mmCIF file of C-alpha atoms and ligand atoms in Angstrom:
data_model
loop_
_atom_site.group_PDB
_atom_site.id
_atom_site.type_symbol
_atom_site.label_atom_id
_atom_site.label_comp_id
_atom_site.label_asym_id
_atom_site.label_seq_id
_atom_site.Cartn_x
_atom_site.Cartn_y
_atom_site.Cartn_z
ATOM 1 C CA MET A 19 203.523 94.925 186.558
ATOM 2 C CA VAL A 20 200.620 93.645 184.479
ATOM 3 C CA THR A 21 202.162 90.277 183.717
ATOM 4 C CA VAL A 22 202.638 89.545 187.419
ATOM 5 C CA LYS A 23 199.006 90.424 188.150
ATOM 6 C CA LEU A 24 197.778 88.195 185.336
ATOM 7 C CA MET A 25 199.732 85.287 186.756
ATOM 8 C CA GLU A 26 198.393 86.043 190.243
ATOM 9 C CA ASN A 27 194.838 85.958 188.873
ATOM 10 C CA VAL A 28 195.453 82.664 187.072
ATOM 11 C CA MET A 29 196.792 81.098 190.261
ATOM 12 C CA LYS A 30 193.910 82.505 192.365
ATOM 13 C CA ALA A 31 191.320 81.150 189.922
ATOM 14 C CA ASN A 32 193.079 77.787 189.987
ATOM 15 C CA GLU A 33 193.085 77.701 193.791
ATOM 16 C CA ALA A 34 189.346 78.484 193.914
ATOM 17 C CA ALA A 35 188.535 75.712 191.417
ATOM 18 C CA ALA A 36 190.837 73.283 193.270
ATOM 19 C CA GLU A 37 189.013 74.048 196.535
ATOM 20 C CA ALA A 38 185.645 73.412 194.876
ATOM 21 C CA ASN A 39 186.913 70.114 193.392
ATOM 22 C CA ALA A 40 188.286 69.006 196.762
ATOM 23 C CA ARG A 41 184.955 69.757 198.483
ATOM 24 C CA ARG A 42 182.977 67.823 195.858
ATOM 25 C CA MET A 43 185.210 64.802 196.170
ATOM 26 C CA GLU A 44 185.196 64.919 199.973
ATOM 27 C CA GLU A 45 181.406 65.012 199.969
ATOM 28 C CA ALA A 46 181.288 62.039 197.589
ATOM 29 C CA GLY A 47 183.828 60.176 199.770
ATOM 30 C CA ILE A 48 186.327 59.768 196.906
ATOM 31 C CA PHE A 49 190.052 59.476 197.478
ATOM 32 C CA ALA A 50 191.710 61.342 194.590
ATOM 33 C CA VAL A 51 195.326 60.924 193.533
ATOM 34 C CA ASP A 52 197.186 63.278 191.195
ATOM 35 C CA MET A 53 199.816 61.092 189.461
ATOM 36 C CA MET A 54 202.779 63.038 188.135
ATOM 37 C CA SER A 55 206.143 62.208 186.576
ATOM 38 C CA SER A 56 208.404 62.768 183.590
ATOM 39 C CA PRO A 57 207.168 61.297 180.308
ATOM 40 C CA GLY A 58 207.510 57.527 180.234
ATOM 41 C CA SER A 59 208.190 56.865 183.944
ATOM 42 C CA GLY A 60 205.359 54.346 184.010
ATOM 43 C CA LYS A 61 202.236 56.180 185.273
ATOM 44 C CA THR A 62 199.840 54.420 182.887
ATOM 45 C CA THR A 63 201.493 51.018 183.355
ATOM 46 C CA ILE A 64 201.137 51.413 187.143
ATOM 47 C CA LEU A 65 197.472 52.356 186.684
ATOM 48 C CA GLU A 66 196.839 49.338 184.440
ATOM 49 C CA ARG A 67 198.329 46.973 186.985
ATOM 50 C CA THR A 68 196.533 48.696 189.878
ATOM 51 C CA LEU A 69 193.179 48.402 188.103
ATOM 52 C CA ASP A 70 193.823 44.694 187.506
ATOM 53 C CA ALA A 71 194.658 44.174 191.181
ATOM 54 C CA LEU A 72 192.020 46.357 192.844
ATOM 55 C CA GLY A 73 189.246 46.398 190.229
ATOM 56 C CA GLY A 74 187.093 43.906 192.115
ATOM 57 C CA GLU A 75 187.626 45.696 195.424
ATOM 58 C CA LEU A 76 187.590 49.462 194.792
ATOM 59 C CA ARG A 77 185.364 51.304 192.346
ATOM 60 C CA THR A 78 187.973 53.255 190.434
ATOM 61 C CA ALA A 79 187.719 56.072 187.889
ATOM 62 C CA VAL A 80 190.501 57.741 185.929
ATOM 63 C CA ILE A 81 190.967 61.186 184.425
ATOM 64 C CA GLU A 82 193.621 61.025 181.730
ATOM 65 C CA GLY A 83 195.526 64.206 180.947
ATOM 66 C CA ASP A 84 197.379 64.141 177.665
ATOM 67 C CA LEU A 85 198.504 66.737 175.130
ATOM 68 C CA TYR A 86 196.766 65.347 172.043
ATOM 69 C CA THR A 87 196.116 61.602 172.094
ATOM 70 C CA SER A 88 193.773 59.242 173.901
ATOM 71 C CA ARG A 89 196.247 56.337 173.913
ATOM 72 C CA ASP A 90 196.554 56.175 177.722
ATOM 73 C CA ALA A 91 192.770 56.521 178.146
ATOM 74 C CA GLU A 92 192.252 53.533 175.846
ATOM 75 C CA ARG A 93 194.759 51.510 177.878
ATOM 76 C CA VAL A 94 193.038 52.125 181.218
ATOM 77 C CA GLU A 95 189.542 51.808 179.786
ATOM 78 C CA ALA A 96 190.497 48.321 178.601
ATOM 79 C CA ARG A 97 191.084 47.502 182.296
ATOM 80 C CA GLY A 98 187.455 48.305 183.160
ATOM 81 C CA ALA A 99 187.732 51.789 184.687
ATOM 82 C CA GLN A 100 185.439 54.711 183.920
ATOM 83 C CA VAL A 101 187.722 57.128 182.052
ATOM 84 C CA VAL A 102 187.448 60.783 181.100
ATOM 85 C CA GLN A 103 190.001 62.093 178.622
ATOM 86 C CA ILE A 104 191.302 65.644 178.840
ATOM 87 C CA ASN A 105 193.405 66.818 175.902
ATOM 88 C CA THR A 106 195.279 69.929 176.887
ATOM 89 C CA GLY A 107 195.999 70.850 173.247
ATOM 90 C CA GLY A 108 199.675 71.356 173.960
ATOM 91 C CA ALA A 109 199.552 72.739 177.528
ATOM 92 C CA CYS A 110 202.140 71.054 179.714
ATOM 93 C CA HIS A 111 199.924 70.398 182.787
ATOM 94 C CA LEU A 112 196.339 69.959 183.930
ATOM 95 C CA ASP A 113 194.638 72.690 185.920
ATOM 96 C CA ALA A 114 191.734 72.659 188.360
ATOM 97 C CA LYS A 115 189.255 74.201 185.891
ATOM 98 C CA VAL A 116 189.601 71.422 183.322
ATOM 99 C CA VAL A 117 189.426 68.819 186.081
ATOM 100 C CA GLN A 118 186.227 70.524 187.328
ATOM 101 C CA GLN A 119 184.710 70.028 183.858
ATOM 102 C CA ALA A 120 185.776 66.380 183.822
ATOM 103 C CA LEU A 121 184.228 65.824 187.275
ATOM 104 C CA GLU A 122 180.922 67.184 185.997
ATOM 105 C CA SER A 123 180.663 64.315 183.518
ATOM 106 C CA MET A 124 181.438 61.655 186.129
ATOM 107 C CA ASP A 125 179.369 59.618 188.547
ATOM 108 C CA LEU A 126 181.262 60.611 191.703
ATOM 109 C CA GLN A 127 178.984 58.840 194.181
ATOM 110 C CA GLY A 128 179.612 55.565 192.355
ATOM 111 C CA HIS A 129 183.377 55.586 192.959
ATOM 112 C CA ASP A 130 185.830 55.172 195.847
ATOM 113 C CA LEU A 131 189.048 56.088 194.113
ATOM 114 C CA LEU A 132 189.974 58.559 191.387
ATOM 115 C CA PHE A 133 193.327 58.674 189.618
ATOM 116 C CA ILE A 134 194.215 61.791 187.688
ATOM 117 C CA GLU A 135 197.122 61.041 185.346
ATOM 118 C CA ASN A 136 198.751 64.382 184.734
ATOM 119 C CA VAL A 137 200.729 65.338 181.626
ATOM 120 C CA GLY A 138 204.213 63.796 181.694
ATOM 121 C CA ASN A 139 206.366 66.674 182.912
ATOM 122 C CA LEU A 140 208.490 67.065 186.034
ATOM 123 C CA ILE A 141 208.083 70.853 186.300
ATOM 124 C CA CYS A 142 204.733 72.530 185.467
ATOM 125 C CA PRO A 143 202.189 70.136 187.077
ATOM 126 C CA ALA A 144 203.757 70.740 190.509
ATOM 127 C CA GLY A 145 202.473 74.350 190.547
ATOM 128 C CA TYR A 146 198.787 73.564 189.976
ATOM 129 C CA ARG A 147 196.595 71.998 192.649
ATOM 130 C CA LEU A 148 193.668 70.110 191.145
ATOM 131 C CA GLY A 149 191.697 69.363 194.329
ATOM 132 C CA GLU A 150 193.400 66.014 194.846
ATOM 133 C CA SER A 151 193.588 64.266 198.222
ATOM 134 C CA GLU A 152 197.245 63.303 197.691
ATOM 135 C CA ARG A 153 199.972 63.899 195.160
ATOM 136 C CA VAL A 154 201.931 60.874 194.072
ATOM 137 C CA MET A 155 204.920 60.956 191.775
ATOM 138 C CA VAL A 156 206.617 58.249 189.782
ATOM 139 C CA LEU A 157 210.381 58.338 189.337
ATOM 140 C CA SER A 158 211.775 55.553 187.209
ATOM 141 C CA VAL A 159 215.284 54.398 187.985
ATOM 142 C CA THR A 160 216.325 54.962 184.342
ATOM 143 C CA GLU A 161 215.979 58.735 184.873
ATOM 144 C CA GLY A 162 219.052 58.933 187.110
ATOM 145 C CA VAL A 163 219.629 59.753 190.763
ATOM 146 C CA ASP A 164 220.077 63.505 190.237
ATOM 147 C CA LYS A 165 216.395 64.244 189.471
ATOM 148 C CA PRO A 166 215.222 65.145 193.021
ATOM 149 C CA GLU A 167 217.855 67.858 193.341
ATOM 150 C CA LYS A 168 217.273 69.125 189.791
ATOM 151 C CA TYR A 169 213.451 69.254 190.060
ATOM 152 C CA PRO A 170 212.887 69.931 193.775
ATOM 153 C CA ALA A 171 209.420 71.538 193.464
ATOM 154 C CA MET A 172 207.893 68.307 192.193
ATOM 155 C CA PHE A 173 209.598 66.191 194.856
ATOM 156 C CA ARG A 174 208.584 68.596 197.648
ATOM 157 C CA SER A 175 204.979 68.817 196.495
ATOM 158 C CA CYS A 176 204.326 65.053 196.647
ATOM 159 C CA SER A 177 203.777 62.810 199.653
ATOM 160 C CA VAL A 178 204.521 59.493 197.936
ATOM 161 C CA ALA A 179 207.198 58.533 195.400
ATOM 162 C CA LEU A 180 206.804 55.306 193.479
ATOM 163 C CA VAL A 181 210.337 54.450 192.366
ATOM 164 C CA ASN A 182 209.497 52.409 189.279
ATOM 165 C CA LYS A 183 211.336 49.982 186.968
ATOM 166 C CA ILE A 184 213.343 48.383 189.776
ATOM 167 C CA ASP A 185 213.565 45.293 187.546
ATOM 168 C CA LEU A 186 216.241 47.305 185.679
ATOM 169 C CA LEU A 187 218.408 48.140 188.710
ATOM 170 C CA GLU A 188 220.906 45.390 188.013
ATOM 171 C CA VAL A 189 221.470 46.347 184.360
ATOM 172 C CA LEU A 190 221.838 49.974 185.386
ATOM 173 C CA GLU A 191 224.271 48.989 188.184
ATOM 174 C CA MET A 192 222.238 51.159 190.520
ATOM 175 C CA ASP A 193 221.480 50.856 194.221
ATOM 176 C CA ILE A 194 217.908 51.699 195.273
ATOM 177 C CA ARG A 195 219.280 53.137 198.564
ATOM 178 C CA GLU A 196 221.112 55.803 196.602
ATOM 179 C CA VAL A 197 217.845 56.856 194.881
ATOM 180 C CA ALA A 198 215.999 56.907 198.226
ATOM 181 C CA ASP A 199 218.755 59.006 199.866
ATOM 182 C CA GLU A 200 218.594 61.579 197.060
ATOM 183 C CA ILE A 201 214.794 61.855 197.388
ATOM 184 C CA ARG A 202 214.975 62.228 201.183
ATOM 185 C CA ARG A 203 217.602 64.957 200.903
ATOM 186 C CA VAL A 204 214.994 67.059 199.076
ATOM 187 C CA ASN A 205 211.887 65.803 200.914
ATOM 188 C CA PRO A 206 212.656 63.989 204.194
ATOM 189 C CA ARG A 207 208.959 63.145 204.717
ATOM 190 C CA MET A 208 208.425 61.425 201.355
ATOM 191 C CA LYS A 209 206.987 57.910 201.541
ATOM 192 C CA ILE A 210 209.145 55.923 199.109
ATOM 193 C CA LEU A 211 207.770 52.772 197.486
ATOM 194 C CA PRO A 212 210.164 50.894 195.172
ATOM 195 C CA VAL A 213 208.110 49.046 192.535
ATOM 196 C CA SER A 214 208.207 47.357 189.186
ATOM 197 C CA ALA A 215 204.997 47.770 187.211
ATOM 198 C CA ARG A 216 206.491 45.201 184.816
ATOM 199 C CA THR A 217 207.066 42.335 187.272
ATOM 200 C CA GLY A 218 204.702 43.437 190.049
ATOM 201 C CA GLU A 219 207.487 43.546 192.660
ATOM 202 C CA GLY A 220 206.681 45.990 195.480
ATOM 203 C CA MET A 221 203.195 46.777 194.146
ATOM 204 C CA GLU A 222 201.401 45.244 197.160
ATOM 205 C CA ALA A 223 202.675 48.067 199.428
ATOM 206 C CA TRP A 224 201.159 50.599 196.996
ATOM 207 C CA TYR A 225 197.824 48.777 196.957
ATOM 208 C CA GLU A 226 197.792 48.666 200.750
ATOM 209 C CA TRP A 227 198.483 52.390 200.974
ATOM 210 C CA LEU A 228 195.545 53.023 198.602
ATOM 211 C CA ARG A 229 193.226 50.728 200.602
ATOM 212 C CA VAL A 230 194.033 52.519 203.870
ATOM 213 C CA GLU A 231 193.541 55.985 202.340
ATOM 214 C CA VAL A 232 190.254 54.996 200.659
ATOM 215 C CA ARG A 233 188.940 53.650 203.980
ATOM 216 C CA ARG A 234 189.986 56.822 205.826
ATOM 217 C CA THR A 235 188.307 59.038 203.197
ATOM 218 C CA ARG A 236 185.061 57.030 203.327
ATOM 219 C CA LYS A 237 184.963 57.256 207.127
ATOM 220 C CA SER A 238 185.353 61.016 207.195
ATOM 221 C CA ALA A 239 182.683 61.431 204.457
ATOM 222 C CA VAL A 240 180.236 59.408 206.597
ATOM 223 C CA ARG A 241 181.005 61.489 209.726
ATOM 224 C CA ALA A 242 180.538 64.832 207.934
HETATM 225 N N1 GTP B 60 211.281 47.571 182.499
HETATM 226 C C1 GTP B 60 210.182 48.244 182.875
HETATM 227 N N2 GTP B 60 209.508 48.992 181.983
HETATM 228 C C2 GTP B 60 208.404 49.632 182.422
HETATM 229 C C3 GTP B 60 207.947 49.572 183.762
HETATM 230 N N3 GTP B 60 206.856 50.360 183.889
HETATM 231 C C4 GTP B 60 206.620 50.878 182.674
HETATM 232 N N4 GTP B 60 207.549 50.441 181.785
HETATM 233 C C5 GTP B 60 207.633 50.777 180.354
HETATM 234 O O1 GTP B 60 207.932 52.176 180.242
HETATM 235 C C6 GTP B 60 207.307 52.728 179.067
HETATM 236 C C7 GTP B 60 206.487 53.953 179.442
HETATM 237 O O2 GTP B 60 205.422 53.546 180.324
HETATM 238 P P1 GTP B 60 204.067 54.375 180.480
HETATM 239 O O3 GTP B 60 203.293 53.674 181.529
HETATM 240 O O4 GTP B 60 203.434 54.605 179.179
HETATM 241 O O5 GTP B 60 204.636 55.757 181.040
HETATM 242 P P2 GTP B 60 203.849 57.104 181.385
HETATM 243 O O6 GTP B 60 204.497 57.716 182.576
HETATM 244 O O7 GTP B 60 202.402 56.828 181.478
HETATM 245 O O8 GTP B 60 204.165 57.991 180.085
HETATM 246 P P3 GTP B 60 203.457 59.379 179.619
HETATM 247 O O9 GTP B 60 201.985 59.242 179.836
HETATM 248 O O10 GTP B 60 203.825 59.493 178.171
HETATM 249 O O11 GTP B 60 204.064 60.453 180.444
HETATM 250 C C8 GTP B 60 206.475 51.585 178.469
HETATM 251 O O12 GTP B 60 207.225 51.009 177.419
HETATM 252 C C9 GTP B 60 206.313 50.618 179.623
HETATM 253 O O13 GTP B 60 206.127 49.284 179.206
HETATM 254 C C10 GTP B 60 208.700 48.767 184.678
HETATM 255 O O14 GTP B 60 208.394 48.651 185.874
HETATM 256 N N5 GTP B 60 209.809 48.132 184.185
HETATM 257 MG MG1 MG B 61 200.811 57.724 180.487
#
């Protein structure tokens, strides 16, 4: 059927562009993270805090994916990062082609770490590789413990879950172990980092993970 073929072609073109993006970033020795979550889980707040903490240590750039506005881009730019805004014009996810265009306008050699904040959506972004080194998702505790089972593709496609807003656990009468168990039922290999971007609790483990991955990426770029 024609519609199936069209979709196959779209996915093939995306894979090819994702491969090209991955190669470019590997050559430049950049560790690239695709940050995904539902709207409002705290992706931008986590980025702001991360830039404050690691700004003096890692040269960090950000690609901001948003439907129409540049509000998140302005927030991270204020923290000193080089930022490229992508407005999808209503599309519910980024794809590798638009990221390829964004990479063209960036000084890749001058950076160690690239965050790509995807459009807030727990479904569509999971299907599109961008050429990232790792996929990281944010699940805020206010979203409820049933989300891993209801949106398994996103949880299976990521290697790290930042469980955000743990400062609210007490008000919500929630146990973080219950959230972790639900995630592991869907993805037993997920690295789970409970954090509060508001208070900073747990954020050091996230920074350490980033430092280790950046070092590993740099080393393999030097060897190649
Ligand atoms: N209590 C609490 N609020 C938080 C925390 N992290 C973020 N928020 C708040 O949650 C709201 C949404 O945060 P954002 O960082 O904009 O979320 P986002 O995932 O970037 O949202 P989109 O880009 O629209 O998908 C803001 O009001 C933040 O201040 C946290 O750890 N604790
Ligand atoms: Mg945001």
